[in-house]
Coordinates of C-alpha atoms in Angstrom, one line a residue:
Chain A
M1 CA -124.4 -61.1 115.7
V2 CA -124.9 -63.8 113.1
S3 CA -128.1 -65.9 113.4
K4 CA -128.1 -69.7 113.3
N5 CA -130.0 -69.5 110.0
Q6 CA -127.3 -67.4 108.5
I7 CA -124.6 -69.8 109.7
K8 CA -126.6 -72.6 108.2
L9 CA -127.1 -70.9 104.9
I10 CA -123.4 -69.9 104.5
S11 CA -122.2 -73.4 105.6
S12 CA -124.4 -74.9 102.9
L13 CA -122.7 -72.7 100.3
H14 CA -119.6 -74.7 100.7
Q15 CA -121.4 -77.3 98.5
K16 CA -122.1 -76.7 94.8
K17 CA -125.8 -77.9 94.9
Y18 CA -126.7 -75.3 97.6
R19 CA -124.8 -72.6 95.7
L20 CA -127.0 -73.4 92.7
V21 CA -130.2 -73.6 94.7
N22 CA -129.6 -70.3 96.4
Q23 CA -127.8 -68.6 93.5
L24 CA -125.2 -67.4 96.0
F25 CA -121.5 -67.9 96.6
F26 CA -119.0 -66.4 99.1
A27 CA -115.4 -65.0 99.1
E28 CA -113.0 -64.4 102.0
G29 CA -110.2 -61.9 102.7
T30 CA -110.1 -58.1 102.3
K31 CA -108.4 -58.1 98.9
V32 CA -110.7 -60.5 97.1
I33 CA -113.8 -59.1 98.7
Q34 CA -112.8 -55.5 97.8
E35 CA -112.3 -56.6 94.1
L36 CA -115.7 -58.3 94.1
L37 CA -117.3 -55.2 95.7
D38 CA -115.7 -53.0 93.0
S39 CA -117.2 -55.2 90.2
K40 CA -120.7 -55.5 88.9
L41 CA -121.5 -58.3 91.4
E42 CA -124.3 -57.8 93.9
L43 CA -123.4 -58.2 97.6
Q44 CA -125.9 -60.2 99.6
H45 CA -124.2 -59.7 103.0
L46 CA -120.7 -59.0 104.4
Y47 CA -119.5 -60.5 107.7
T48 CA -116.4 -59.0 109.3
T49 CA -114.6 -59.2 112.6
Q50 CA -113.2 -55.7 112.2
N51 CA -114.9 -52.3 111.9
D52 CA -113.9 -52.1 108.2
F53 CA -115.7 -52.0 104.8
Q54 CA -117.4 -48.8 106.0
S55 CA -118.6 -48.1 102.4
V56 CA -120.9 -51.1 102.8
S57 CA -124.2 -50.0 104.4
L58 CA -124.9 -51.4 107.9
S59 CA -128.0 -53.3 106.6
N60 CA -125.6 -55.3 104.5
R61 CA -122.8 -55.7 107.0
T62 CA -122.5 -57.5 110.3
Q63 CA -119.7 -57.5 112.7
I64 CA -119.1 -61.0 114.0
S65 CA -116.8 -62.8 116.4
D66 CA -113.7 -64.8 115.4
A67 CA -115.6 -67.9 116.6
D68 CA -118.5 -67.3 114.4
L69 CA -116.3 -66.5 111.4
K70 CA -114.6 -69.9 112.0
K71 CA -118.0 -71.6 111.8
I72 CA -118.7 -70.2 108.3
S73 CA -115.2 -70.0 106.8
A74 CA -113.9 -72.5 104.3
L75 CA -110.3 -71.7 105.4
T76 CA -108.3 -73.6 108.0
T77 CA -107.1 -70.2 109.3
P78 CA -109.9 -67.8 108.5
N79 CA -109.2 -64.2 107.4
S80 CA -111.0 -61.4 109.1
C81 CA -114.0 -61.2 106.7
L82 CA -116.4 -63.2 104.5
A83 CA -118.8 -61.9 102.0
V84 CA -121.8 -63.6 100.3
F85 CA -122.5 -62.5 96.7
K86 CA -125.3 -63.2 94.3
M87 CA -124.3 -65.3 91.3
P88 CA -124.3 -63.2 88.1
E89 CA -126.4 -64.3 85.2
E90 CA -124.9 -66.8 82.9
Q91 CA -122.6 -65.3 80.3
T92 CA -122.0 -66.1 76.7
I93 CA -118.8 -66.6 74.8
E94 CA -118.1 -64.8 71.6
Q95 CA -116.1 -66.5 68.8
K96 CA -113.2 -64.1 68.8
G97 CA -109.7 -63.6 70.3
I98 CA -108.0 -66.3 72.4
V99 CA -110.5 -68.6 74.2
V100 CA -109.1 -71.0 76.8
A101 CA -111.0 -74.3 76.9
L102 CA -110.7 -76.4 80.1
D103 CA -111.4 -80.1 79.7
D104 CA -112.2 -81.4 83.2
I105 CA -109.8 -79.4 85.3
R106 CA -110.6 -80.9 88.8
D107 CA -108.3 -79.0 91.2
P108 CA -109.8 -75.7 92.5
G109 CA -106.3 -74.2 92.9
N110 CA -105.5 -75.0 89.3
L111 CA -108.7 -73.4 87.9
G112 CA -108.2 -70.3 90.1
T113 CA -104.6 -69.9 89.0
I114 CA -105.5 -70.4 85.3
L115 CA -108.1 -67.6 85.6
R116 CA -105.5 -65.3 87.2
L117 CA -103.2 -66.1 84.3
C118 CA -105.9 -65.3 81.7
D119 CA -106.5 -62.0 83.5
W120 CA -102.8 -61.2 83.3
F121 CA -102.5 -62.0 79.6
G122 CA -105.7 -60.2 78.7
I123 CA -107.7 -63.3 77.8
E124 CA -111.3 -62.6 78.6
Q125 CA -113.1 -65.8 77.7
V126 CA -112.8 -69.3 79.3
V127 CA -115.1 -72.3 78.3
C128 CA -115.2 -75.2 80.8
S129 CA -116.4 -78.8 80.3
V130 CA -119.2 -79.7 82.7
G131 CA -116.8 -81.9 84.5
T132 CA -114.5 -79.0 85.4
V133 CA -114.5 -77.9 89.1
D134 CA -117.2 -75.2 89.9
L135 CA -116.1 -71.6 89.4
Y136 CA -117.8 -70.7 92.7
N137 CA -116.0 -73.3 94.8
P138 CA -114.5 -71.3 97.7
K139 CA -111.0 -72.5 96.9
V140 CA -111.4 -71.3 93.2
V141 CA -112.7 -67.9 94.3
Q142 CA -109.7 -67.6 96.6
A143 CA -107.1 -68.7 94.1
T144 CA -108.3 -66.2 91.4
M145 CA -107.3 -63.3 93.7
G146 CA -110.1 -61.2 92.2
S147 CA -109.6 -62.2 88.6
I148 CA -113.0 -63.9 88.7
T149 CA -114.6 -60.5 88.1
R150 CA -112.6 -59.9 84.9
V151 CA -112.7 -63.2 83.0
K152 CA -115.9 -64.6 81.5
V153 CA -116.4 -68.3 82.4
V154 CA -119.1 -70.6 81.0
Y155 CA -119.7 -74.3 81.5
T156 CA -121.0 -76.3 78.5
D157 CA -120.7 -79.5 76.5
L158 CA -117.1 -78.6 75.5
E159 CA -116.8 -81.2 72.7
K160 CA -120.0 -79.8 71.0
W161 CA -118.9 -76.2 71.6
I162 CA -115.5 -76.7 70.0
G163 CA -117.2 -78.7 67.1
N164 CA -119.4 -75.7 66.4
S165 CA -116.6 -73.1 66.5
K166 CA -114.7 -71.8 63.5
L167 CA -111.6 -70.8 65.4
P168 CA -108.4 -73.0 65.1
V169 CA -108.1 -75.4 68.0
F170 CA -104.7 -75.9 69.8
G171 CA -104.1 -78.6 72.3
T172 CA -100.9 -79.6 74.2
F173 CA -99.6 -83.2 73.7
M174 CA -96.3 -84.9 74.3
D175 CA -95.9 -85.5 70.5
G176 CA -96.9 -82.0 69.5
E177 CA -94.8 -79.4 67.6
S178 CA -92.7 -77.2 69.9
V179 CA -94.7 -74.2 71.0
Y180 CA -91.6 -72.1 70.5
E181 CA -91.5 -73.0 66.8
T182 CA -95.2 -73.0 66.0
N183 CA -96.8 -70.0 64.3
L184 CA -99.5 -68.9 66.7
P185 CA -102.4 -66.7 65.7
A186 CA -104.1 -63.9 67.6
E187 CA -107.4 -65.9 67.6
G188 CA -107.9 -69.5 68.5
I189 CA -109.1 -72.0 71.2
I190 CA -106.4 -73.3 73.5
V191 CA -107.5 -76.6 75.1
M192 CA -105.9 -77.6 78.5
G193 CA -106.6 -81.1 79.7
N194 CA -107.4 -82.9 82.9
E195 CA -104.6 -83.2 85.6
A196 CA -104.4 -87.0 85.4
N197 CA -105.7 -87.9 81.9
G198 CA -104.9 -84.9 79.7
I199 CA -107.3 -84.0 76.9
S200 CA -110.2 -86.5 76.4
E201 CA -110.5 -88.5 73.1
G202 CA -113.5 -86.7 71.7
I203 CA -111.9 -83.3 72.1
E204 CA -108.5 -84.5 70.9
A205 CA -110.2 -85.4 67.6
K206 CA -111.2 -81.8 67.2
V207 CA -107.7 -80.3 67.8
S208 CA -106.4 -78.9 64.6
Q209 CA -102.9 -78.2 65.9
R210 CA -101.0 -80.3 68.4
I211 CA -98.4 -78.3 70.3
A212 CA -95.9 -79.3 73.0
I213 CA -93.8 -77.5 75.6
P214 CA -90.2 -78.8 75.0
R215 CA -88.7 -80.7 77.9
F216 CA -85.0 -80.2 78.7
G217 CA -84.7 -82.4 81.7
N218 CA -84.1 -86.2 82.0
L219 CA -86.3 -87.5 79.3
Q220 CA -86.8 -90.9 81.0
K221 CA -88.1 -89.4 84.2
T222 CA -89.8 -86.0 84.3
E223 CA -93.3 -86.9 83.4
S224 CA -95.3 -83.8 83.1
L225 CA -95.9 -80.2 84.1
N226 CA -98.7 -79.1 86.4
V227 CA -101.6 -77.9 84.2
A228 CA -101.5 -74.4 85.6
T229 CA -97.7 -74.0 84.9
A230 CA -98.2 -75.5 81.4
T231 CA -101.0 -72.9 80.8
A232 CA -98.7 -70.2 81.9
I233 CA -96.1 -71.1 79.3
V234 CA -98.5 -71.6 76.5
L235 CA -100.4 -68.3 77.1
S236 CA -97.0 -66.5 77.4
E237 CA -96.0 -67.9 74.0
F238 CA -99.3 -66.9 72.3
K239 CA -99.0 -63.4 73.7
R240 CA -95.3 -63.0 73.0
K241 CA -95.8 -63.9 69.3
T242 CA -99.0 -62.0 68.5
S243 CA -98.4 -58.8 70.4
V244 CA -95.4 -57.5 68.5
Chain B
M1 CA -99.1 -104.0 112.4
V2 CA -97.7 -100.6 113.1
S3 CA -96.6 -100.0 116.7
K4 CA -97.5 -97.0 118.8
N5 CA -93.9 -95.9 118.7
Q6 CA -93.8 -96.0 114.9
I7 CA -97.0 -93.9 114.7
K8 CA -95.6 -91.5 117.2
L9 CA -92.3 -91.2 115.2
I10 CA -94.0 -90.7 111.8
S11 CA -96.5 -88.2 113.2
S12 CA -93.6 -86.2 114.6
L13 CA -92.1 -86.0 111.1
H14 CA -95.0 -83.7 110.1
Q15 CA -92.9 -81.1 111.9
K16 CA -89.6 -79.7 110.7
K17 CA -87.8 -79.9 114.0
Y18 CA -88.4 -83.6 114.4
R19 CA -87.4 -84.2 110.8
L20 CA -84.1 -82.6 111.6
V21 CA -83.6 -84.4 114.9
N22 CA -84.4 -87.8 113.3
Q23 CA -82.9 -87.0 109.8
L24 CA -86.0 -88.6 108.3
F25 CA -88.9 -87.5 106.1
F26 CA -91.8 -89.2 104.5
A27 CA -93.6 -89.4 101.1
E28 CA -97.0 -90.7 100.2
G29 CA -98.6 -92.3 97.1
T30 CA -97.3 -95.0 94.8
K31 CA -95.8 -92.7 92.1
V32 CA -93.8 -90.5 94.4
I33 CA -92.6 -93.4 96.6
Q34 CA -91.5 -95.4 93.5
E35 CA -89.5 -92.4 92.3
L36 CA -87.8 -92.0 95.6
L37 CA -87.1 -95.8 95.8
D38 CA -85.5 -95.6 92.3
S39 CA -83.2 -92.8 93.5
K40 CA -80.2 -92.8 95.7
L41 CA -82.3 -92.2 98.8
E42 CA -82.2 -94.8 101.6
L43 CA -85.6 -96.2 102.7
Q44 CA -86.2 -96.4 106.4
H45 CA -89.6 -98.1 106.2
L46 CA -92.6 -98.5 103.9
Y47 CA -96.2 -98.7 105.1
T48 CA -98.8 -99.9 102.7
T49 CA -102.4 -101.0 102.8
Q50 CA -101.9 -103.2 99.7
N51 CA -99.7 -106.2 99.0
D52 CA -97.6 -104.1 96.7
F53 CA -94.0 -102.8 96.5
Q54 CA -92.8 -106.5 96.6
S55 CA -89.3 -105.5 95.6
V56 CA -89.0 -103.9 99.1
S57 CA -87.9 -106.6 101.6
L58 CA -90.4 -107.6 104.2
S59 CA -88.1 -106.3 107.0
N60 CA -88.5 -102.8 105.5
R61 CA -92.2 -103.1 104.6
T62 CA -95.3 -103.3 106.8
Q63 CA -98.9 -103.9 105.6
I64 CA -101.2 -101.6 107.6
S65 CA -104.9 -100.9 107.9
D66 CA -106.6 -97.9 106.4
A67 CA -107.2 -96.6 109.9
D68 CA -103.5 -96.7 110.8
L69 CA -102.5 -95.1 107.5
K70 CA -104.9 -92.2 108.3
K71 CA -103.2 -91.7 111.7
I72 CA -99.8 -91.2 110.1
S73 CA -100.7 -89.5 106.8
A74 CA -100.4 -85.8 106.1
L75 CA -103.2 -86.0 103.5
T76 CA -106.9 -85.4 104.2
T77 CA -107.7 -88.4 102.0
P78 CA -104.7 -90.7 102.4
N79 CA -103.3 -92.7 99.5
S80 CA -102.6 -96.4 100.0
C81 CA -99.0 -96.0 101.1
L82 CA -96.5 -93.9 103.0
A83 CA -92.7 -94.4 103.1
V84 CA -90.1 -92.9 105.5
F85 CA -86.7 -92.1 104.0
K86 CA -83.4 -91.0 105.4
M87 CA -82.5 -87.4 104.6
P88 CA -79.5 -87.3 102.2
E89 CA -76.3 -85.5 103.1
E90 CA -76.3 -81.8 102.5
Q91 CA -75.4 -81.0 98.9
T92 CA -73.3 -78.2 97.4
I93 CA -74.1 -75.9 94.6
E94 CA -71.6 -75.4 91.8
Q95 CA -71.2 -72.0 90.1
K96 CA -72.4 -73.0 86.7
G97 CA -75.5 -73.3 84.5
I98 CA -78.8 -71.8 85.5
V99 CA -79.3 -71.7 89.3
V100 CA -82.8 -70.8 90.6
A101 CA -82.6 -68.8 93.9
L102 CA -85.7 -68.7 96.1
D103 CA -86.0 -65.7 98.4
D104 CA -88.5 -66.8 101.2
I105 CA -91.0 -68.9 99.2
R106 CA -93.4 -69.8 102.0
D107 CA -96.1 -72.0 100.3
P108 CA -95.2 -75.7 100.1
G109 CA -97.2 -76.1 96.9
N110 CA -95.2 -73.3 95.2
L111 CA -91.8 -74.8 96.2
G112 CA -92.9 -78.2 95.0
T113 CA -94.2 -76.9 91.7
I114 CA -91.0 -74.8 91.2
L115 CA -88.8 -77.9 91.7
R116 CA -91.0 -79.8 89.2
L117 CA -90.5 -77.0 86.7
C118 CA -86.7 -77.0 87.3
D119 CA -86.7 -80.7 86.6
W120 CA -88.7 -80.2 83.4
F121 CA -86.3 -77.5 82.1
G122 CA -83.2 -79.4 83.1
I123 CA -82.2 -77.0 85.8
E124 CA -80.4 -79.0 88.4
Q125 CA -79.6 -76.5 91.2
V126 CA -81.8 -74.5 93.5
V127 CA -80.6 -72.3 96.3
C128 CA -83.1 -71.3 99.0
S129 CA -83.0 -68.6 101.7
V130 CA -83.3 -70.0 105.2
G131 CA -86.8 -68.5 105.4
T132 CA -88.0 -70.7 102.5
V133 CA -90.4 -73.5 103.4
D134 CA -88.6 -76.8 104.2
L135 CA -87.9 -79.1 101.3
Y136 CA -89.0 -82.1 103.3
N137 CA -92.4 -80.6 104.3
P138 CA -94.8 -83.4 103.3
K139 CA -96.7 -81.0 101.0
V140 CA -93.5 -80.0 99.2
V141 CA -92.5 -83.6 98.7
Q142 CA -96.0 -84.4 97.3
A143 CA -96.1 -81.4 94.9
T144 CA -92.7 -82.2 93.4
M145 CA -94.1 -85.5 92.1
G146 CA -90.7 -87.1 92.4
S147 CA -88.6 -84.2 91.0
I148 CA -87.1 -83.9 94.5
T149 CA -84.7 -86.7 93.6
R150 CA -83.4 -84.9 90.5
V151 CA -82.9 -81.3 91.6
K152 CA -80.2 -80.3 94.1
V153 CA -81.6 -78.0 96.8
V154 CA -79.6 -76.2 99.5
Y155 CA -80.6 -73.7 102.2
T156 CA -78.2 -70.9 102.9
D157 CA -77.8 -67.2 103.6
L158 CA -79.0 -66.3 100.2
E159 CA -77.8 -62.7 100.2
K160 CA -74.3 -63.7 101.1
W161 CA -74.3 -66.6 98.6
I162 CA -75.4 -64.4 95.7
G163 CA -72.8 -61.8 96.8
N164 CA -70.1 -64.4 96.5
S165 CA -71.2 -65.6 93.1
K166 CA -69.7 -64.5 89.8
L167 CA -72.8 -65.4 87.8
P168 CA -75.1 -62.6 86.5
V169 CA -78.1 -62.2 88.7
F170 CA -81.7 -61.9 87.2
G171 CA -84.7 -60.8 89.2
T172 CA -88.3 -60.1 88.2
F173 CA -89.7 -56.7 89.0
M174 CA -92.7 -54.8 87.8
D175 CA -90.4 -52.2 86.3
G176 CA -88.0 -54.7 84.7
E177 CA -87.2 -55.1 81.0
S178 CA -89.5 -57.5 79.1
V179 CA -88.2 -61.0 79.5
Y180 CA -89.3 -61.5 75.8
E181 CA -86.8 -58.8 74.7
T182 CA -84.0 -59.4 77.1
N183 CA -80.8 -61.2 76.0
L184 CA -80.7 -64.2 78.3
P185 CA -77.5 -66.2 78.9
A186 CA -77.0 -70.0 79.4
E187 CA -75.6 -69.3 82.8
G188 CA -77.0 -67.2 85.6
I189 CA -78.9 -66.9 88.8
I190 CA -82.7 -66.4 88.6
V191 CA -84.1 -65.0 91.8
M192 CA -87.8 -65.5 92.6
G193 CA -89.2 -63.6 95.5
N194 CA -91.7 -64.2 98.4
E195 CA -95.4 -64.6 97.6
A196 CA -96.4 -61.4 99.4
N197 CA -93.4 -59.2 99.4
G198 CA -91.4 -60.1 96.3
I199 CA -87.6 -60.0 96.4
S200 CA -86.1 -58.6 99.6
E201 CA -84.1 -55.3 99.6
G202 CA -80.7 -56.8 100.4
I203 CA -81.0 -59.3 97.5
E204 CA -82.6 -56.7 95.2
A205 CA -79.4 -54.7 95.6
K206 CA -77.4 -57.6 94.1
V207 CA -79.6 -58.1 91.0
S208 CA -77.6 -57.1 87.9
Q209 CA -80.6 -57.4 85.5
R210 CA -84.2 -56.5 86.3
I211 CA -86.6 -58.4 84.1
A212 CA -90.4 -58.4 83.9
I213 CA -93.2 -60.6 82.5
P214 CA -95.2 -58.3 80.3
R215 CA -98.9 -57.9 81.3
F216 CA -101.6 -57.7 78.7
G217 CA -104.7 -57.5 80.9
N218 CA -106.3 -54.5 82.6
L219 CA -103.3 -52.6 83.9
Q220 CA -105.2 -51.0 86.7
K221 CA -106.4 -54.3 88.2
T222 CA -104.4 -57.5 87.7
E223 CA -101.8 -57.2 90.4
S224 CA -99.5 -60.1 90.1
L225 CA -98.9 -63.6 88.9
N226 CA -98.5 -66.5 91.3
V227 CA -94.8 -67.1 91.9
A228 CA -94.9 -70.7 90.4
T229 CA -96.5 -69.5 87.2
A230 CA -94.1 -66.6 87.0
T231 CA -91.2 -69.1 87.4
A232 CA -92.7 -71.2 84.6
I233 CA -92.7 -68.3 82.2
V234 CA -89.2 -67.1 83.1
L235 CA -87.6 -70.5 82.9
S236 CA -89.3 -71.2 79.6
E237 CA -87.9 -68.0 78.2
F238 CA -84.4 -68.7 79.4
K239 CA -84.5 -72.2 77.9
R240 CA -86.2 -71.1 74.6
K241 CA -83.5 -68.5 74.0
T242 CA -80.4 -70.5 75.0
S243 CA -81.2 -73.9 73.6
V244 CA -81.3 -73.0 69.9

C-alpha cells in the first residue's frame, strides 16, 4: 500500500521546486533503477508492482497496484516500478580532459541523450548554464538510461565559468572550420548551444575555436541538426582524433 | 469555422489506418508547414489561428480558434497552425549512392531525427522494414523539421530488398570493426537496427561488413547509444571519408 502522503510527495517531485525542497528525485523502469541502485546514490524508497528487487530491504520497498503506480508515474504508459532517490551533494568540475558545456539546452530528451553520449565517449564532466533543463527532470533521468550515475553534472553561471577556465573553448557555428579538418586536442571545453538560438552572445565571445559540421545536403534548405546528434558527431571526432 | 466533420476527419488522421484510407496526413507549426507548402506536396487544407499563410487561397485556408486547434492537434501544446496534405504517390529506390535501411525503428522521434540527418548529409534514399514506425505519424513529421520533403522513404520487405541489392551492406554491431578504421565506399546500404533488439537475424545474415562505433567510457556499464545518435556518427564517418 502506498499512502496518500507518499503519493502527494512523489507527485510533487515532478516539479523542480519540490525536488529541490525535498532533495529527492525519482526514476522509473527496471534498467534505470538497477543502475541507480548500483551507484553511490541513496535510495529513499522503491515502489514496484512486481515481487522484484529482492535485494532491497522490505522497509525500503513497497509493492503497489498498477493504479497507484499510474498516479505517481511521469510516463504515459508506466513501467512496473518507480524509485525515489536522495539527490547527491553538489559536485565540482576539474579543469582537465574534455568538458562538455551546455548553454541553455531546454529539451529533457536532448540533455539525457547528451549525457548518454558523454558516458559512451568517456567524458566525465558536463557544465550546464542555469537555464539548462534540470538534470533530475524525470524525462532527463529516463533518457540517460543510467548514464546519470557516471557523468558529473554541475549548474553554474556558464559565461563566468568559461571565462575563468584556461582550457581552449570550442563552439559549433555555421561559419566554423570543418570539424573533420580541425586539429582537436585531448583537453578542452566543447560548448553546445540552445535548440532554437544556438550559443548565446556572451559565451560566443569566449569561444577560441569556431568549428562546424560540414553539410552535404541541399544548402538552401536543410537548416540545422538536432543538438544531440550534433553533439554525437563532434564528440566522435574529438575522440577519434585524440585516441590514436 | 471548422466543421464537426473536419474535426472528425483530422482527428482520425492521428491513426495510421485512417491516414491510409484517406491518403492524407497532417503537419503542425509554421516552419514545417511552410517547407511542405514549398515542396511538391498537395495541400488539402490549412487551419490557422493567425491571419498568416496569405499565399494560400481562402478556399484552402480556414482561420480557427485556439480551442478548435487543440481539438485537432497532436501536440500537448499546439502551435498556431495545422495543415492537411495529400500523401504523395509511392516512390521507388534506386540502387545507387548511400541508402539508409531501417530495421524496425519504432520511435517516431528517432525516425524523424534520422531523416533530418540524411537530409543534412545529402543521403536521399531510405528503405524501411514494414515494422518501422509510419513516416506520416504526426510525431515523425514534426521531428523531421521539413526534411520529409527531401528524403525518399519507402516501406518494403527489407530482408528481401537487401537480398536483391548489389550494393555492399554495412551494419553496426558491438563486435564490428571500428568505423574510424574501416574503408567506407561512396555507395552502399547502411542498416540501423531496432531500439531494443538491434538488427534482426535474417538481415544480419545479409550484412557484408560489420562495423562498430568505438566506446571510450566504462566498458562494463555503458550499454548502447541511442539509434539516432549512432546513425549520426556512422553517416558522418561515411561522408567524411568519401567526400575528400
